[in-house]
PDB file of C-alpha atoms in Angstrom:
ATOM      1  CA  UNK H   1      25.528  16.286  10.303  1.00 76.00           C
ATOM      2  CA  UNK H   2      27.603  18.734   8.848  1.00 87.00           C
ATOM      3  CA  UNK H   3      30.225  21.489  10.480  1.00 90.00           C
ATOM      4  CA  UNK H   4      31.288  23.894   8.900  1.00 90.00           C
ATOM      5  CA  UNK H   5      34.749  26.518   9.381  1.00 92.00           C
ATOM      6  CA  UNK H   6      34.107  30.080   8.714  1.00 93.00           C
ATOM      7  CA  UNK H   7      37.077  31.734   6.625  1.00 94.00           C
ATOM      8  CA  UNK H   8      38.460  34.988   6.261  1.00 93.00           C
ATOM      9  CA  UNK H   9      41.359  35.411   4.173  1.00 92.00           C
ATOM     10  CA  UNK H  10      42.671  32.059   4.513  1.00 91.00           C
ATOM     11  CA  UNK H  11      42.204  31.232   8.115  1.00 93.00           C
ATOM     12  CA  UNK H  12      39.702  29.533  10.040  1.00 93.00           C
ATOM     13  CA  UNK H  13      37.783  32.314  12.030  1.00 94.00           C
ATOM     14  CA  UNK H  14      35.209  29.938  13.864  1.00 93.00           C
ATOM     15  CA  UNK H  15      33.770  26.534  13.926  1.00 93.00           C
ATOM     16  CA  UNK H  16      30.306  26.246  13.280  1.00 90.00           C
ATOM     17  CA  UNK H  17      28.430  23.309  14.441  1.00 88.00           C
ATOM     18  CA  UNK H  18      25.468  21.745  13.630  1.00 85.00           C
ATOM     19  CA  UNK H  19      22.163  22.591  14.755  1.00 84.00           C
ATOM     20  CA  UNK H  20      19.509  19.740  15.089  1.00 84.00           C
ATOM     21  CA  UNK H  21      15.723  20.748  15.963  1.00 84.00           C
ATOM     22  CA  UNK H  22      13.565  18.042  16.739  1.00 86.00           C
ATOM     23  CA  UNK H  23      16.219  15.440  15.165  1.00 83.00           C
ATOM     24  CA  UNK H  24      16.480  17.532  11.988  1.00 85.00           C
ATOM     25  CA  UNK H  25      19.667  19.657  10.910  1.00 83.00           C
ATOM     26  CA  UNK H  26      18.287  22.832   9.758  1.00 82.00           C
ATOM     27  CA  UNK H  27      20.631  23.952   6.984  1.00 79.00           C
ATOM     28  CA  UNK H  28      23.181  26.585   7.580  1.00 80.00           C
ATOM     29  CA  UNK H  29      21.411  28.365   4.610  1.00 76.00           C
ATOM     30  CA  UNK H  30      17.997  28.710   6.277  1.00 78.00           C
ATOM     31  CA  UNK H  31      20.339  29.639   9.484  1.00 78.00           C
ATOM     32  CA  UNK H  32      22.455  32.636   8.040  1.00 83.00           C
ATOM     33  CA  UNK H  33      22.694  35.548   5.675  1.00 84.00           C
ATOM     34  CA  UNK H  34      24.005  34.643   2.635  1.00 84.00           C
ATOM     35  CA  UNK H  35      26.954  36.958   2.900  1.00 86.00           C
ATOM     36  CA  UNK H  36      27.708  34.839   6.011  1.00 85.00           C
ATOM     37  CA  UNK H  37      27.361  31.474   4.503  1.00 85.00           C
ATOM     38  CA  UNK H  38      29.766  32.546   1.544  1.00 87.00           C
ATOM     39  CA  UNK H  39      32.155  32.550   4.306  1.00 89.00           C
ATOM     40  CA  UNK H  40      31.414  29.111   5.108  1.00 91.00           C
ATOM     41  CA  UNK H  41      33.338  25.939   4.185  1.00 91.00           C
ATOM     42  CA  UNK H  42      32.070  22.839   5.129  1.00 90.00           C
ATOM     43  CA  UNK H  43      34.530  20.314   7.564  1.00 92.00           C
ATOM     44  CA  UNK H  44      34.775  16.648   5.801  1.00 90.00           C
ATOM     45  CA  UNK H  45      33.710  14.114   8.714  1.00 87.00           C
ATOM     46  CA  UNK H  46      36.335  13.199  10.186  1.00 85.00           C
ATOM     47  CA  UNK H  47      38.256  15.984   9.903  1.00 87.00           C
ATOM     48  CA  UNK H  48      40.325  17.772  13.102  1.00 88.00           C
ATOM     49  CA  UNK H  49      40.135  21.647  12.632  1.00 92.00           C
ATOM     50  CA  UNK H  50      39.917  24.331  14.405  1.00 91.00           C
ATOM     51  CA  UNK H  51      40.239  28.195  14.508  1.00 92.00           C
ATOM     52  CA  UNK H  52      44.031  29.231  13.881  1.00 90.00           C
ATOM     53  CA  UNK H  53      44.319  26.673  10.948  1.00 92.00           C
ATOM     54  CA  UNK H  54      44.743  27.839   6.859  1.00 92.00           C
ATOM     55  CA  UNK H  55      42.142  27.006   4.588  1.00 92.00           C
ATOM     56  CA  UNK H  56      44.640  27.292   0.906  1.00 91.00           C
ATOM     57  CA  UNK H  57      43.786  25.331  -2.263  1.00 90.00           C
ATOM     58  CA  UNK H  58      40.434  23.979  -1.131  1.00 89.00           C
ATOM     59  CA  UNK H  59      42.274  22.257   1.356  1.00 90.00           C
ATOM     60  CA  UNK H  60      42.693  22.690   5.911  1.00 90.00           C
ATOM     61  CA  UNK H  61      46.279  23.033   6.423  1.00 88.00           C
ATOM     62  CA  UNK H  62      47.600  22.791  10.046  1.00 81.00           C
ATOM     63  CA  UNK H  63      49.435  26.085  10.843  1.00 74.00           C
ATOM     64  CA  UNK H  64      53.617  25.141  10.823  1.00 76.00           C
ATOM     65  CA  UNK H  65      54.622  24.642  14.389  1.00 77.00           C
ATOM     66  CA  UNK H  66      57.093  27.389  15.999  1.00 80.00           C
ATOM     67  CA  UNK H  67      59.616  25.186  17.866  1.00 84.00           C
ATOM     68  CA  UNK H  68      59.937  26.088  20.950  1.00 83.00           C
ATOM     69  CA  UNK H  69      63.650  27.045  21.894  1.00 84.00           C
ATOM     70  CA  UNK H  70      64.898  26.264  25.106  1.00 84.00           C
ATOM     71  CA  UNK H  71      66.143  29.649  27.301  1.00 88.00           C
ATOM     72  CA  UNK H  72      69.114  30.465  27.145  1.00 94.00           C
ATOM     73  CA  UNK H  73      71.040  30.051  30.496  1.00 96.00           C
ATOM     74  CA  UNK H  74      72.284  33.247  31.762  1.00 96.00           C
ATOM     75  CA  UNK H  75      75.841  33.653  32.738  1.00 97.00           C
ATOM     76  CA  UNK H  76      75.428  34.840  36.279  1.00 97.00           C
ATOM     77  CA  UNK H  77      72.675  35.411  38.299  1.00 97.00           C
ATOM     78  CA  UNK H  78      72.231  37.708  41.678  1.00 97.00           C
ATOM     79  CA  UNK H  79      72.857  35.848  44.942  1.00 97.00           C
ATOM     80  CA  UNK H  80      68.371  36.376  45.686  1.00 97.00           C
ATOM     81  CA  UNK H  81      67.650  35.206  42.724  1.00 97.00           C
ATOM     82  CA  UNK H  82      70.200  32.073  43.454  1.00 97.00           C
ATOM     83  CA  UNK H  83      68.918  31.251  46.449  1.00 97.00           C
ATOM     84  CA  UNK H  84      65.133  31.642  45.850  1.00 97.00           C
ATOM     85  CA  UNK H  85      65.744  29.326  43.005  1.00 97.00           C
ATOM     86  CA  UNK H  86      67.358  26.867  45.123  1.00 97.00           C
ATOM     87  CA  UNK H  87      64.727  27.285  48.049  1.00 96.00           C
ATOM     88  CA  UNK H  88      61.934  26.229  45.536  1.00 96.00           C
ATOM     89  CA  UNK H  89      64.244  23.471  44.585  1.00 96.00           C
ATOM     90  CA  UNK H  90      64.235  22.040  48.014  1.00 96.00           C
ATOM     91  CA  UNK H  91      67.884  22.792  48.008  1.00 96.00           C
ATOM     92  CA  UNK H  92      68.791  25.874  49.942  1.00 96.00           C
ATOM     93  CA  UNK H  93      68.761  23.961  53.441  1.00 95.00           C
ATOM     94  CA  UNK H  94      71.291  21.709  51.561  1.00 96.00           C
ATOM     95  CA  UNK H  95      74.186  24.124  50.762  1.00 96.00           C
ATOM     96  CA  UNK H  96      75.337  24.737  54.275  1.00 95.00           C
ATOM     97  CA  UNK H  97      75.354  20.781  54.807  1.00 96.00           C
ATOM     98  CA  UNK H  98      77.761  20.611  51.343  1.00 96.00           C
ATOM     99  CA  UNK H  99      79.960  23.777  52.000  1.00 96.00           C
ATOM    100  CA  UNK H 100      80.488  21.995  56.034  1.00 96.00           C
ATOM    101  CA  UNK H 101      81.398  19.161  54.033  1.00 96.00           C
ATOM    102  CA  UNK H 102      84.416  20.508  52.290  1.00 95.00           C
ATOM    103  CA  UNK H 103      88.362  20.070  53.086  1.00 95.00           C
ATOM    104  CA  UNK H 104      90.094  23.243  54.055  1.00 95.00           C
ATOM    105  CA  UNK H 105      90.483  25.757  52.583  1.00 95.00           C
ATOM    106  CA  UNK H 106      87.905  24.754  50.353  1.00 93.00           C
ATOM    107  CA  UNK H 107      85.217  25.346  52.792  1.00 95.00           C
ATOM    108  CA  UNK H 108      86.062  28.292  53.986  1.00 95.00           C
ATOM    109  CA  UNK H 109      86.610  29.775  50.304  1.00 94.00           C
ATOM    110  CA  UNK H 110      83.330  28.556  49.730  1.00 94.00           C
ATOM    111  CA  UNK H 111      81.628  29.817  52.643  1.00 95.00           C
ATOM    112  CA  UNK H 112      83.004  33.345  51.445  1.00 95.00           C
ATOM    113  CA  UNK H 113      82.200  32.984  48.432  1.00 94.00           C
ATOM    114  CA  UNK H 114      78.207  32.124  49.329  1.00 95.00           C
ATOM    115  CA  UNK H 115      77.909  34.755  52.293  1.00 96.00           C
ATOM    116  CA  UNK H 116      79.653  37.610  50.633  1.00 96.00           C
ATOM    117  CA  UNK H 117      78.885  37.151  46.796  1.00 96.00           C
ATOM    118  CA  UNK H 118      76.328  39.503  45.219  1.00 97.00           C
ATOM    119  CA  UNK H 119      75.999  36.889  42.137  1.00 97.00           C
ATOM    120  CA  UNK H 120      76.728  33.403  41.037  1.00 96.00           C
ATOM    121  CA  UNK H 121      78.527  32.876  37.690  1.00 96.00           C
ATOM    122  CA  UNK H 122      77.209  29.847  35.997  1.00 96.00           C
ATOM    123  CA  UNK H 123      80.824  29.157  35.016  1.00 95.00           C
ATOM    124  CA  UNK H 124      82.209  29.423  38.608  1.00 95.00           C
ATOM    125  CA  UNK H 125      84.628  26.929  40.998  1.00 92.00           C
ATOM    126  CA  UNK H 126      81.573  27.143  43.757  1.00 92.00           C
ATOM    127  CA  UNK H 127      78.733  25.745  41.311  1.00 95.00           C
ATOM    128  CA  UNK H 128      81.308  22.946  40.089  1.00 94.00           C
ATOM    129  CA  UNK H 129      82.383  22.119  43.438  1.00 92.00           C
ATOM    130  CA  UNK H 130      78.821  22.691  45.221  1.00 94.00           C
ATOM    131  CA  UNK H 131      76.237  21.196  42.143  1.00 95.00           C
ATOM    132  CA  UNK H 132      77.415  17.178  43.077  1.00 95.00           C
ATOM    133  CA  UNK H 133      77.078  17.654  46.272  1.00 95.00           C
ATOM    134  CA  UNK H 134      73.720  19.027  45.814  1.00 96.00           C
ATOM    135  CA  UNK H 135      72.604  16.416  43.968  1.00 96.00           C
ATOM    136  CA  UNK H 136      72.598  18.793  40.730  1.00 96.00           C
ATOM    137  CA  UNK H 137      73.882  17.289  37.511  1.00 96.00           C
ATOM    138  CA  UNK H 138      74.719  19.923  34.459  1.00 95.00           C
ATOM    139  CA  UNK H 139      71.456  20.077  33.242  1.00 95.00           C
ATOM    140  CA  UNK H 140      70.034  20.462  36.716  1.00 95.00           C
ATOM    141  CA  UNK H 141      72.068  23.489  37.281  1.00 96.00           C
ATOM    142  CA  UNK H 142      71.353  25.018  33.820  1.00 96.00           C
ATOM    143  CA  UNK H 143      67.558  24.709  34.362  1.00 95.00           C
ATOM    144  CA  UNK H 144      68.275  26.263  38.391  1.00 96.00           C
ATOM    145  CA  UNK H 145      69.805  29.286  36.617  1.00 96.00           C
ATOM    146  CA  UNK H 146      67.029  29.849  34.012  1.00 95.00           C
ATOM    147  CA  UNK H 147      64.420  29.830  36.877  1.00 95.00           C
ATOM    148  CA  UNK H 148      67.051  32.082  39.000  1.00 96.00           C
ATOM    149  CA  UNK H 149      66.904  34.575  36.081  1.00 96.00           C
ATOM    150  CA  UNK H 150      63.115  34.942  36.178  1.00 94.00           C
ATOM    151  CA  UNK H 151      62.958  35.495  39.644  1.00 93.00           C
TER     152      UNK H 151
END
């Protein structure tokens, strides 16, 4: 049974399948127009493709994958957008727990710092001093920031 990719320009448009009636494949000639069937290249068996891919040189060709890039991880972020991020990272009840855990006048800095602060700086003494304790390693806190920043 034969499939066949419709092509215009030099991309697949649509996937054709067979059609069997009565255990016979009626031929995609008796099916179509013949304008349409111009359009139409058959799929080798075996062959993976699907709408999206080229068709160049009498050949399918995958379309070239667009890596993905990673975000980037913003410098600061606003103190609701810090906190909602850490709230859906099961973290927020946390942070009281680790600033109560400090020496003086490390604590109290820190308190300051997370009651009074309209934004976090990724690059800040209170995400150094507060990520460990949260259990947040460097990547951890880079990925907490690029959710932050989309809240």
């Amino acid at each position: 049974m034969k499939t066949y990719a419709r092509i215009e320009g030099d991309t697949v448009v649509e996937i054709i399948p067979p059609v069997v009636i009565d255990g016979e494949e009626i031929a995609v000639d008796r099916r179509y127009h013949p304008d349409f069937v111009a359009t139409l290249v058959a799929v080798p068996a075996g062959a993976t493709v699907a709408a999206g891919d080229k068709y160049v040189g009498g050949q399918f060709v995958l379309p070239p994958v667009t890596p993905t890039l990673p975000a980037p991880v913003p410098a600061q972020v606003s103190m609701r957008q810090a906190r909602l991020a850490l709230l859906n990272a099961g973290k927020l009840a946390a942070v009281d727990t680790a600033i109560a855990s400090l020496p003086s006048p490390r604590k109290e800095a820190a308190r300051i710092e997370w009651d009074y602060s309209a934004t976090v700086e990724r690059g800040s003494a209170i995400v150094a001093l507060l990520g460990p304790l949260l259990d947040l390693d460097e990547a951890a806190l880079d990925a907490l920031f690029i959710e932050a920043a989309a809240l």
